[in-house]
Amino acid sequence: MDNYETVRDKAERALLIAQSNAKLIEKMEANNKWAWGFMLTLAVTIIGYIITKII
C-alpha cells in the first residue's frame, strides 16, 4: 500500500510538471511567431527602402 502511494505521488508530480511544461511551450511558440513576424516586417521594410532609393 505504501509503495502505491509513492508511485501515485510521483505520477501526480510528473503530471503537474508536464502540464506546466506544456504552458511554457505554448508561450515559447507565441514568442517565436512574434519574432518571425518582426523579422519579416523588418526585411520587407528594408527591401522597400532599398527599392525606393534605386528608383
PDB file of N, H, CA, C and O in Angstrom:
ATOM      1  N   MET A   1       0.820  -1.194   0.000  1.00  0.00           N
ATOM      2  CA  MET A   1       0.000   0.000   0.000  1.00  0.00           C
ATOM      3  C   MET A   1       0.863   1.257   0.000  1.00  0.00           C
ATOM      4  O   MET A   1       0.554   2.236  -0.679  1.00  0.00           O
ATOM      5  N   ASP A   2       1.954   1.216   0.774  1.00  0.00           N
ATOM      6  H   ASP A   2       2.205   0.421   1.326  1.00  0.00           H
ATOM      7  CA  ASP A   2       2.846   2.376   0.855  1.00  0.00           C
ATOM      8  C   ASP A   2       3.516   2.630  -0.492  1.00  0.00           C
ATOM      9  O   ASP A   2       3.690   3.778  -0.900  1.00  0.00           O
ATOM     10  N   ASN A   3       3.891   1.550  -1.179  1.00  0.00           N
ATOM     11  H   ASN A   3       3.749   0.617  -0.848  1.00  0.00           H
ATOM     12  CA  ASN A   3       4.516   1.678  -2.495  1.00  0.00           C
ATOM     13  C   ASN A   3       3.544   2.300  -3.494  1.00  0.00           C
ATOM     14  O   ASN A   3       3.943   3.093  -4.346  1.00  0.00           O
ATOM     15  N   TYR A   4       2.275   1.938  -3.386  1.00  0.00           N
ATOM     16  H   TYR A   4       1.950   1.293  -2.694  1.00  0.00           H
ATOM     17  CA  TYR A   4       1.238   2.505  -4.263  1.00  0.00           C
ATOM     18  C   TYR A   4       1.134   4.013  -4.068  1.00  0.00           C
ATOM     19  O   TYR A   4       1.022   4.756  -5.044  1.00  0.00           O
ATOM     20  N   GLU A   5       1.169   4.472  -2.821  1.00  0.00           N
ATOM     21  H   GLU A   5       1.260   3.868  -2.029  1.00  0.00           H
ATOM     22  CA  GLU A   5       1.085   5.911  -2.526  1.00  0.00           C
ATOM     23  C   GLU A   5       2.297   6.652  -3.092  1.00  0.00           C
ATOM     24  O   GLU A   5       2.161   7.754  -3.622  1.00  0.00           O
ATOM     25  N   THR A   6       3.462   6.056  -2.981  1.00  0.00           N
ATOM     26  H   THR A   6       3.573   5.161  -2.550  1.00  0.00           H
ATOM     27  CA  THR A   6       4.676   6.681  -3.509  1.00  0.00           C
ATOM     28  C   THR A   6       4.592   6.819  -5.023  1.00  0.00           C
ATOM     29  O   THR A   6       4.908   7.869  -5.582  1.00  0.00           O
ATOM     30  N   VAL A   7       4.165   5.755  -5.671  1.00  0.00           N
ATOM     31  H   VAL A   7       3.908   4.902  -5.217  1.00  0.00           H
ATOM     32  CA  VAL A   7       4.028   5.783  -7.133  1.00  0.00           C
ATOM     33  C   VAL A   7       2.977   6.806  -7.543  1.00  0.00           C
ATOM     34  O   VAL A   7       3.169   7.542  -8.511  1.00  0.00           O
ATOM     35  N   ARG A   8       1.871   6.857  -6.813  1.00  0.00           N
ATOM     36  H   ARG A   8       1.715   6.260  -6.027  1.00  0.00           H
ATOM     37  CA  ARG A   8       0.795   7.805  -7.109  1.00  0.00           C
ATOM     38  C   ARG A   8       1.283   9.248  -6.961  1.00  0.00           C
ATOM     39  O   ARG A   8       0.990  10.093  -7.808  1.00  0.00           O
ATOM     40  N   ASP A   9       2.028   9.531  -5.887  1.00  0.00           N
ATOM     41  H   ASP A   9       2.266   8.845  -5.200  1.00  0.00           H
ATOM     42  CA  ASP A   9       2.564  10.879  -5.678  1.00  0.00           C
ATOM     43  C   ASP A   9       3.520  11.275  -6.800  1.00  0.00           C
ATOM     44  O   ASP A   9       3.475  12.400  -7.297  1.00  0.00           O
ATOM     45  N   LYS A  10       4.376  10.348  -7.188  1.00  0.00           N
ATOM     46  H   LYS A  10       4.412   9.435  -6.784  1.00  0.00           H
ATOM     47  CA  LYS A  10       5.314  10.630  -8.273  1.00  0.00           C
ATOM     48  C   LYS A  10       4.580  10.871  -9.587  1.00  0.00           C
ATOM     49  O   LYS A  10       4.956  11.751 -10.360  1.00  0.00           O
ATOM     50  N   ALA A  11       3.539  10.092  -9.837  1.00  0.00           N
ATOM     51  H   ALA A  11       3.234   9.377  -9.208  1.00  0.00           H
ATOM     52  CA  ALA A  11       2.758  10.265 -11.067  1.00  0.00           C
ATOM     53  C   ALA A  11       2.050  11.615 -11.071  1.00  0.00           C
ATOM     54  O   ALA A  11       1.993  12.282 -12.104  1.00  0.00           O
ATOM     55  N   GLU A  12       1.510  12.021  -9.928  1.00  0.00           N
ATOM     56  H   GLU A  12       1.556  11.479  -9.088  1.00  0.00           H
ATOM     57  CA  GLU A  12       0.849  13.324  -9.838  1.00  0.00           C
ATOM     58  C   GLU A  12       1.838  14.459 -10.068  1.00  0.00           C
ATOM     59  O   GLU A  12       1.533  15.421 -10.773  1.00  0.00           O
ATOM     60  N   ARG A  13       3.031  14.346  -9.469  1.00  0.00           N
ATOM     61  H   ARG A  13       3.279  13.564  -8.896  1.00  0.00           H
ATOM     62  CA  ARG A  13       4.060  15.368  -9.688  1.00  0.00           C
ATOM     63  C   ARG A  13       4.485  15.424 -11.149  1.00  0.00           C
ATOM     64  O   ARG A  13       4.676  16.505 -11.705  1.00  0.00           O
ATOM     65  N   ALA A  14       4.632  14.263 -11.766  1.00  0.00           N
ATOM     66  H   ALA A  14       4.477  13.384 -11.314  1.00  0.00           H
ATOM     67  CA  ALA A  14       5.015  14.216 -13.183  1.00  0.00           C
ATOM     68  C   ALA A  14       3.943  14.862 -14.051  1.00  0.00           C
ATOM     69  O   ALA A  14       4.258  15.567 -15.009  1.00  0.00           O
ATOM     70  N   LEU A  15       2.674  14.622 -13.719  1.00  0.00           N
ATOM     71  H   LEU A  15       2.418  14.049 -12.941  1.00  0.00           H
ATOM     72  CA  LEU A  15       1.582  15.230 -14.474  1.00  0.00           C
ATOM     73  C   LEU A  15       1.604  16.747 -14.335  1.00  0.00           C
ATOM     74  O   LEU A  15       1.439  17.457 -15.326  1.00  0.00           O
ATOM     75  N   LEU A  16       1.805  17.253 -13.124  1.00  0.00           N
ATOM     76  H   LEU A  16       1.939  16.676 -12.319  1.00  0.00           H
ATOM     77  CA  LEU A  16       1.860  18.701 -12.909  1.00  0.00           C
ATOM     78  C   LEU A  16       3.024  19.333 -13.673  1.00  0.00           C
ATOM     79  O   LEU A  16       2.885  20.409 -14.255  1.00  0.00           O
ATOM     80  N   ILE A  17       4.164  18.659 -13.665  1.00  0.00           N
ATOM     81  H   ILE A  17       4.277  17.785 -13.192  1.00  0.00           H
ATOM     82  CA  ILE A  17       5.325  19.166 -14.402  1.00  0.00           C
ATOM     83  C   ILE A  17       5.039  19.172 -15.897  1.00  0.00           C
ATOM     84  O   ILE A  17       5.380  20.133 -16.587  1.00  0.00           O
ATOM     85  N   ALA A  18       4.421  18.118 -16.403  1.00  0.00           N
ATOM     86  H   ALA A  18       4.145  17.337 -15.843  1.00  0.00           H
ATOM     87  CA  ALA A  18       4.102  18.043 -17.835  1.00  0.00           C
ATOM     88  C   ALA A  18       3.121  19.138 -18.230  1.00  0.00           C
ATOM     89  O   ALA A  18       3.269  19.746 -19.290  1.00  0.00           O
ATOM     90  N   GLN A  19       2.123  19.395 -17.393  1.00  0.00           N
ATOM     91  H   GLN A  19       2.003  18.901 -16.532  1.00  0.00           H
ATOM     92  CA  GLN A  19       1.160  20.456 -17.692  1.00  0.00           C
ATOM     93  C   GLN A  19       1.831  21.821 -17.679  1.00  0.00           C
ATOM     94  O   GLN A  19       1.548  22.666 -18.528  1.00  0.00           O
ATOM     95  N   SER A  20       2.718  22.035 -16.717  1.00  0.00           N
ATOM     96  H   SER A  20       2.948  21.348 -16.027  1.00  0.00           H
ATOM     97  CA  SER A  20       3.451  23.299 -16.644  1.00  0.00           C
ATOM     98  C   SER A  20       4.339  23.475 -17.874  1.00  0.00           C
ATOM     99  O   SER A  20       4.422  24.566 -18.439  1.00  0.00           O
ATOM    100  N   ASN A  21       4.996  22.402 -18.279  1.00  0.00           N
ATOM    101  H   ASN A  21       4.929  21.516 -17.820  1.00  0.00           H
ATOM    102  CA  ASN A  21       5.857  22.462 -19.462  1.00  0.00           C
ATOM    103  C   ASN A  21       5.051  22.762 -20.719  1.00  0.00           C
ATOM    104  O   ASN A  21       5.518  23.488 -21.597  1.00  0.00           O
ATOM    105  N   ALA A  22       3.853  22.213 -20.813  1.00  0.00           N
ATOM    106  H   ALA A  22       3.474  21.623 -20.100  1.00  0.00           H
ATOM    107  CA  ALA A  22       3.001  22.471 -21.980  1.00  0.00           C
ATOM    108  C   ALA A  22       2.656  23.953 -22.068  1.00  0.00           C
ATOM    109  O   ALA A  22       2.657  24.529 -23.156  1.00  0.00           O
ATOM    110  N   LYS A  23       2.360  24.570 -20.928  1.00  0.00           N
ATOM    111  H   LYS A  23       2.359  24.102 -20.045  1.00  0.00           H
ATOM    112  CA  LYS A  23       2.055  26.006 -20.918  1.00  0.00           C
ATOM    113  C   LYS A  23       3.275  26.820 -21.338  1.00  0.00           C
ATOM    114  O   LYS A  23       3.154  27.785 -22.094  1.00  0.00           O
ATOM    115  N   LEU A  24       4.448  26.429 -20.847  1.00  0.00           N
ATOM    116  H   LEU A  24       4.546  25.646 -20.234  1.00  0.00           H
ATOM    117  CA  LEU A  24       5.670  27.148 -21.212  1.00  0.00           C
ATOM    118  C   LEU A  24       5.973  27.004 -22.702  1.00  0.00           C
ATOM    119  O   LEU A  24       6.420  27.958 -23.338  1.00  0.00           O
ATOM    120  N   ILE A  25       5.735  25.835 -23.253  1.00  0.00           N
ATOM    121  H   ILE A  25       5.371  25.060 -22.736  1.00  0.00           H
ATOM    122  CA  ILE A  25       5.961  25.611 -24.682  1.00  0.00           C
ATOM    123  C   ILE A  25       5.026  26.483 -25.508  1.00  0.00           C
ATOM    124  O   ILE A  25       5.439  27.033 -26.529  1.00  0.00           O
ATOM    125  N   GLU A  26       3.769  26.618 -25.081  1.00  0.00           N
ATOM    126  H   GLU A  26       3.434  26.171 -24.251  1.00  0.00           H
ATOM    127  CA  GLU A  26       2.825  27.482 -25.797  1.00  0.00           C
ATOM    128  C   GLU A  26       3.309  28.925 -25.799  1.00  0.00           C
ATOM    129  O   GLU A  26       3.204  29.618 -26.811  1.00  0.00           O
ATOM    130  N   LYS A  27       3.842  29.379 -24.665  1.00  0.00           N
ATOM    131  H   LYS A  27       3.928  28.817 -23.842  1.00  0.00           H
ATOM    132  CA  LYS A  27       4.365  30.749 -24.589  1.00  0.00           C
ATOM    133  C   LYS A  27       5.563  30.918 -25.519  1.00  0.00           C
ATOM    134  O   LYS A  27       5.688  31.934 -26.202  1.00  0.00           O
ATOM    135  N   MET A  28       6.444  29.915 -25.540  1.00  0.00           N
ATOM    136  H   MET A  28       6.343  29.090 -24.985  1.00  0.00           H
ATOM    137  CA  MET A  28       7.617  29.999 -26.416  1.00  0.00           C
ATOM    138  C   MET A  28       7.209  30.027 -27.882  1.00  0.00           C
ATOM    139  O   MET A  28       7.792  30.764 -28.676  1.00  0.00           O
ATOM    140  N   GLU A  29       6.212  29.229 -28.244  1.00  0.00           N
ATOM    141  H   GLU A  29       5.738  28.630 -27.599  1.00  0.00           H
ATOM    142  CA  GLU A  29       5.741  29.222 -29.631  1.00  0.00           C
ATOM    143  C   GLU A  29       5.147  30.572 -30.005  1.00  0.00           C
ATOM    144  O   GLU A  29       5.347  31.046 -31.124  1.00  0.00           O
ATOM    145  N   ALA A  30       4.420  31.196 -29.088  1.00  0.00           N
ATOM    146  H   ALA A  30       4.257  30.811 -28.180  1.00  0.00           H
ATOM    147  CA  ALA A  30       3.845  32.514 -29.356  1.00  0.00           C
ATOM    148  C   ALA A  30       4.956  33.545 -29.528  1.00  0.00           C
ATOM    149  O   ALA A  30       4.883  34.395 -30.415  1.00  0.00           O
ATOM    150  N   ASN A  31       5.983  33.474 -28.684  1.00  0.00           N
ATOM    151  H   ASN A  31       6.042  32.784 -27.963  1.00  0.00           H
ATOM    152  CA  ASN A  31       7.107  34.403 -28.814  1.00  0.00           C
ATOM    153  C   ASN A  31       7.857  34.171 -30.116  1.00  0.00           C
ATOM    154  O   ASN A  31       8.320  35.123 -30.745  1.00  0.00           O
ATOM    155  N   ASN A  32       7.981  32.918 -30.523  1.00  0.00           N
ATOM    156  H   ASN A  32       7.605  32.145 -30.012  1.00  0.00           H
ATOM    157  CA  ASN A  32       8.668  32.587 -31.764  1.00  0.00           C
ATOM    158  C   ASN A  32       7.914  33.155 -32.961  1.00  0.00           C
ATOM    159  O   ASN A  32       8.525  33.689 -33.886  1.00  0.00           O
ATOM    160  N   LYS A  33       6.581  33.039 -32.944  1.00  0.00           N
ATOM    161  H   LYS A  33       6.085  32.604 -32.192  1.00  0.00           H
ATOM    162  CA  LYS A  33       5.776  33.606 -34.026  1.00  0.00           C
ATOM    163  C   LYS A  33       5.951  35.115 -34.079  1.00  0.00           C
ATOM    164  O   LYS A  33       6.069  35.690 -35.161  1.00  0.00           O
ATOM    165  N   TRP A  34       5.968  35.759 -32.916  1.00  0.00           N
ATOM    166  H   TRP A  34       5.873  35.292 -32.037  1.00  0.00           H
ATOM    167  CA  TRP A  34       6.139  37.209 -32.863  1.00  0.00           C
ATOM    168  C   TRP A  34       7.505  37.594 -33.436  1.00  0.00           C
ATOM    169  O   TRP A  34       7.609  38.549 -34.207  1.00  0.00           O
ATOM    170  N   ALA A  35       8.545  36.860 -33.062  1.00  0.00           N
ATOM    171  H   ALA A  35       8.461  36.084 -32.436  1.00  0.00           H
ATOM    172  CA  ALA A  35       9.896  37.169 -33.537  1.00  0.00           C
ATOM    173  C   ALA A  35       9.988  37.022 -35.053  1.00  0.00           C
ATOM    174  O   ALA A  35      10.573  37.879 -35.716  1.00  0.00           O
ATOM    175  N   TRP A  36       9.420  35.947 -35.618  1.00  0.00           N
ATOM    176  H   TRP A  36       8.945  35.250 -35.080  1.00  0.00           H
ATOM    177  CA  TRP A  36       9.448  35.764 -37.068  1.00  0.00           C
ATOM    178  C   TRP A  36       8.658  36.859 -37.770  1.00  0.00           C
ATOM    179  O   TRP A  36       9.070  37.341 -38.825  1.00  0.00           O
ATOM    180  N   GLY A  37       7.539  37.252 -37.201  1.00  0.00           N
ATOM    181  H   GLY A  37       7.205  36.860 -36.344  1.00  0.00           H
ATOM    182  CA  GLY A  37       6.753  38.340 -37.788  1.00  0.00           C
ATOM    183  C   GLY A  37       7.533  39.637 -37.793  1.00  0.00           C
ATOM    184  O   GLY A  37       7.496  40.385 -38.770  1.00  0.00           O
ATOM    185  N   PHE A  38       8.236  39.908 -36.712  1.00  0.00           N
ATOM    186  H   PHE A  38       8.266  39.301 -35.918  1.00  0.00           H
ATOM    187  CA  PHE A  38       9.045  41.122 -36.627  1.00  0.00           C
ATOM    188  C   PHE A  38      10.165  41.096 -37.662  1.00  0.00           C
ATOM    189  O   PHE A  38      10.401  42.092 -38.347  1.00  0.00           O
ATOM    190  N   MET A  39      10.855  39.965 -37.779  1.00  0.00           N
ATOM    191  H   MET A  39      10.663  39.156 -37.223  1.00  0.00           H
ATOM    192  CA  MET A  39      11.956  39.874 -38.744  1.00  0.00           C
ATOM    193  C   MET A  39      11.450  40.013 -40.175  1.00  0.00           C
ATOM    194  O   MET A  39      12.097  40.655 -41.002  1.00  0.00           O
ATOM    195  N   LEU A  40      10.307  39.420 -40.471  1.00  0.00           N
ATOM    196  H   LEU A  40       9.781  38.898 -39.799  1.00  0.00           H
ATOM    197  CA  LEU A  40       9.731  39.528 -41.806  1.00  0.00           C
ATOM    198  C   LEU A  40       9.347  40.972 -42.114  1.00  0.00           C
ATOM    199  O   LEU A  40       9.612  41.467 -43.209  1.00  0.00           O
ATOM    200  N   THR A  41       8.730  41.640 -41.159  1.00  0.00           N
ATOM    201  H   THR A  41       8.515  41.238 -40.269  1.00  0.00           H
ATOM    202  CA  THR A  41       8.358  43.044 -41.344  1.00  0.00           C
ATOM    203  C   THR A  41       9.596  43.905 -41.545  1.00  0.00           C
ATOM    204  O   THR A  41       9.606  44.791 -42.400  1.00  0.00           O
ATOM    205  N   LEU A  42      10.627  43.653 -40.770  1.00  0.00           N
ATOM    206  H   LEU A  42      10.619  42.934 -40.076  1.00  0.00           H
ATOM    207  CA  LEU A  42      11.870  44.406 -40.910  1.00  0.00           C
ATOM    208  C   LEU A  42      12.494  44.174 -42.285  1.00  0.00           C
ATOM    209  O   LEU A  42      12.964  45.121 -42.915  1.00  0.00           O
ATOM    210  N   ALA A  43      12.502  42.935 -42.753  1.00  0.00           N
ATOM    211  H   ALA A  43      12.120  42.166 -42.241  1.00  0.00           H
ATOM    212  CA  ALA A  43      13.074  42.626 -44.065  1.00  0.00           C
ATOM    213  C   ALA A  43      12.295  43.322 -45.174  1.00  0.00           C
ATOM    214  O   ALA A  43      12.893  43.880 -46.093  1.00  0.00           O
ATOM    215  N   VAL A  44      10.965  43.294 -45.098  1.00  0.00           N
ATOM    216  H   VAL A  44      10.478  42.840 -44.351  1.00  0.00           H
ATOM    217  CA  VAL A  44      10.145  43.953 -46.116  1.00  0.00           C
ATOM    218  C   VAL A  44      10.391  45.455 -46.098  1.00  0.00           C
ATOM    219  O   VAL A  44      10.456  46.083 -47.155  1.00  0.00           O
ATOM    220  N   THR A  45      10.528  46.031 -44.920  1.00  0.00           N
ATOM    221  H   THR A  45      10.475  45.520 -44.062  1.00  0.00           H
ATOM    222  CA  THR A  45      10.790  47.465 -44.803  1.00  0.00           C
ATOM    223  C   THR A  45      12.135  47.828 -45.427  1.00  0.00           C
ATOM    224  O   THR A  45      12.235  48.814 -46.157  1.00  0.00           O
ATOM    225  N   ILE A  46      13.159  47.044 -45.147  1.00  0.00           N
ATOM    226  H   ILE A  46      13.078  46.242 -44.554  1.00  0.00           H
ATOM    227  CA  ILE A  46      14.491  47.318 -45.700  1.00  0.00           C
ATOM    228  C   ILE A  46      14.479  47.170 -47.217  1.00  0.00           C
ATOM    229  O   ILE A  46      15.040  48.004 -47.927  1.00  0.00           O
ATOM    230  N   ILE A  47      13.848  46.121 -47.711  1.00  0.00           N
ATOM    231  H   ILE A  47      13.392  45.443 -47.133  1.00  0.00           H
ATOM    232  CA  ILE A  47      13.764  45.922 -49.162  1.00  0.00           C
ATOM    233  C   ILE A  47      13.001  47.067 -49.812  1.00  0.00           C
ATOM    234  O   ILE A  47      13.404  47.568 -50.861  1.00  0.00           O
ATOM    235  N   GLY A  48      11.904  47.481 -49.193  1.00  0.00           N
ATOM    236  H   GLY A  48      11.576  47.073 -48.340  1.00  0.00           H
ATOM    237  CA  GLY A  48      11.139  48.619 -49.718  1.00  0.00           C
ATOM    238  C   GLY A  48      11.962  49.888 -49.732  1.00  0.00           C
ATOM    239  O   GLY A  48      11.890  50.662 -50.687  1.00  0.00           O
ATOM    240  N   TYR A  49      12.737  50.114 -48.694  1.00  0.00           N
ATOM    241  H   TYR A  49      12.795  49.486 -47.918  1.00  0.00           H
ATOM    242  CA  TYR A  49      13.596  51.302 -48.634  1.00  0.00           C
ATOM    243  C   TYR A  49      14.643  51.266 -49.745  1.00  0.00           C
ATOM    244  O   TYR A  49      14.875  52.273 -50.413  1.00  0.00           O
ATOM    245  N   ILE A  50      15.270  50.117 -49.941  1.00  0.00           N
ATOM    246  H   ILE A  50      15.081  49.298 -49.398  1.00  0.00           H
ATOM    247  CA  ILE A  50      16.292  49.984 -50.982  1.00  0.00           C
ATOM    248  C   ILE A  50      15.676  50.206 -52.360  1.00  0.00           C
ATOM    249  O   ILE A  50      16.265  50.889 -53.197  1.00  0.00           O
ATOM    250  N   ILE A  51      14.506  49.641 -52.601  1.00  0.00           N
ATOM    251  H   ILE A  51      14.027  49.085 -51.921  1.00  0.00           H
ATOM    252  CA  ILE A  51      13.843  49.809 -53.900  1.00  0.00           C
ATOM    253  C   ILE A  51      13.509  51.275 -54.152  1.00  0.00           C
ATOM    254  O   ILE A  51      13.675  51.755 -55.273  1.00  0.00           O
ATOM    255  N   THR A  52      13.044  51.990 -53.141  1.00  0.00           N
ATOM    256  H   THR A  52      12.908  51.599 -52.231  1.00  0.00           H
ATOM    257  CA  THR A  52      12.700  53.409 -53.339  1.00  0.00           C
ATOM    258  C   THR A  52      13.943  54.252 -53.582  1.00  0.00           C
ATOM    259  O   THR A  52      13.859  55.277 -54.258  1.00  0.00           O
ATOM    260  N   LYS A  53      15.078  53.856 -53.058  1.00  0.00           N
ATOM    261  H   LYS A  53      15.147  53.023 -52.509  1.00  0.00           H
ATOM    262  CA  LYS A  53      16.311  54.615 -53.295  1.00  0.00           C
ATOM    263  C   LYS A  53      16.861  54.348 -54.694  1.00  0.00           C
ATOM    264  O   LYS A  53      17.498  55.223 -55.280  1.00  0.00           O
ATOM    265  N   ILE A  54      16.629  53.162 -55.235  1.00  0.00           N
ATOM    266  H   ILE A  54      16.111  52.451 -54.760  1.00  0.00           H
ATOM    267  CA  ILE A  54      17.116  52.822 -56.573  1.00  0.00           C
ATOM    268  C   ILE A  54      16.272  53.517 -57.634  1.00  0.00           C
ATOM    269  O   ILE A  54      16.807  54.011 -58.627  1.00  0.00           O
ATOM    270  N   ILE A  55      14.978  53.558 -57.434  1.00  0.00           N
ATOM    271  H   ILE A  55      14.544  53.157 -56.628  1.00  0.00           H
ATOM    272  CA  ILE A  55      14.069  54.113 -58.445  1.00  0.00           C
ATOM    273  C   ILE A  55      14.015  55.589 -58.378  1.00  0.00           C
ATOM    274  O   ILE A  55      13.298  56.217 -59.158  1.00  0.00           O
TER     275      ILE A  55
END
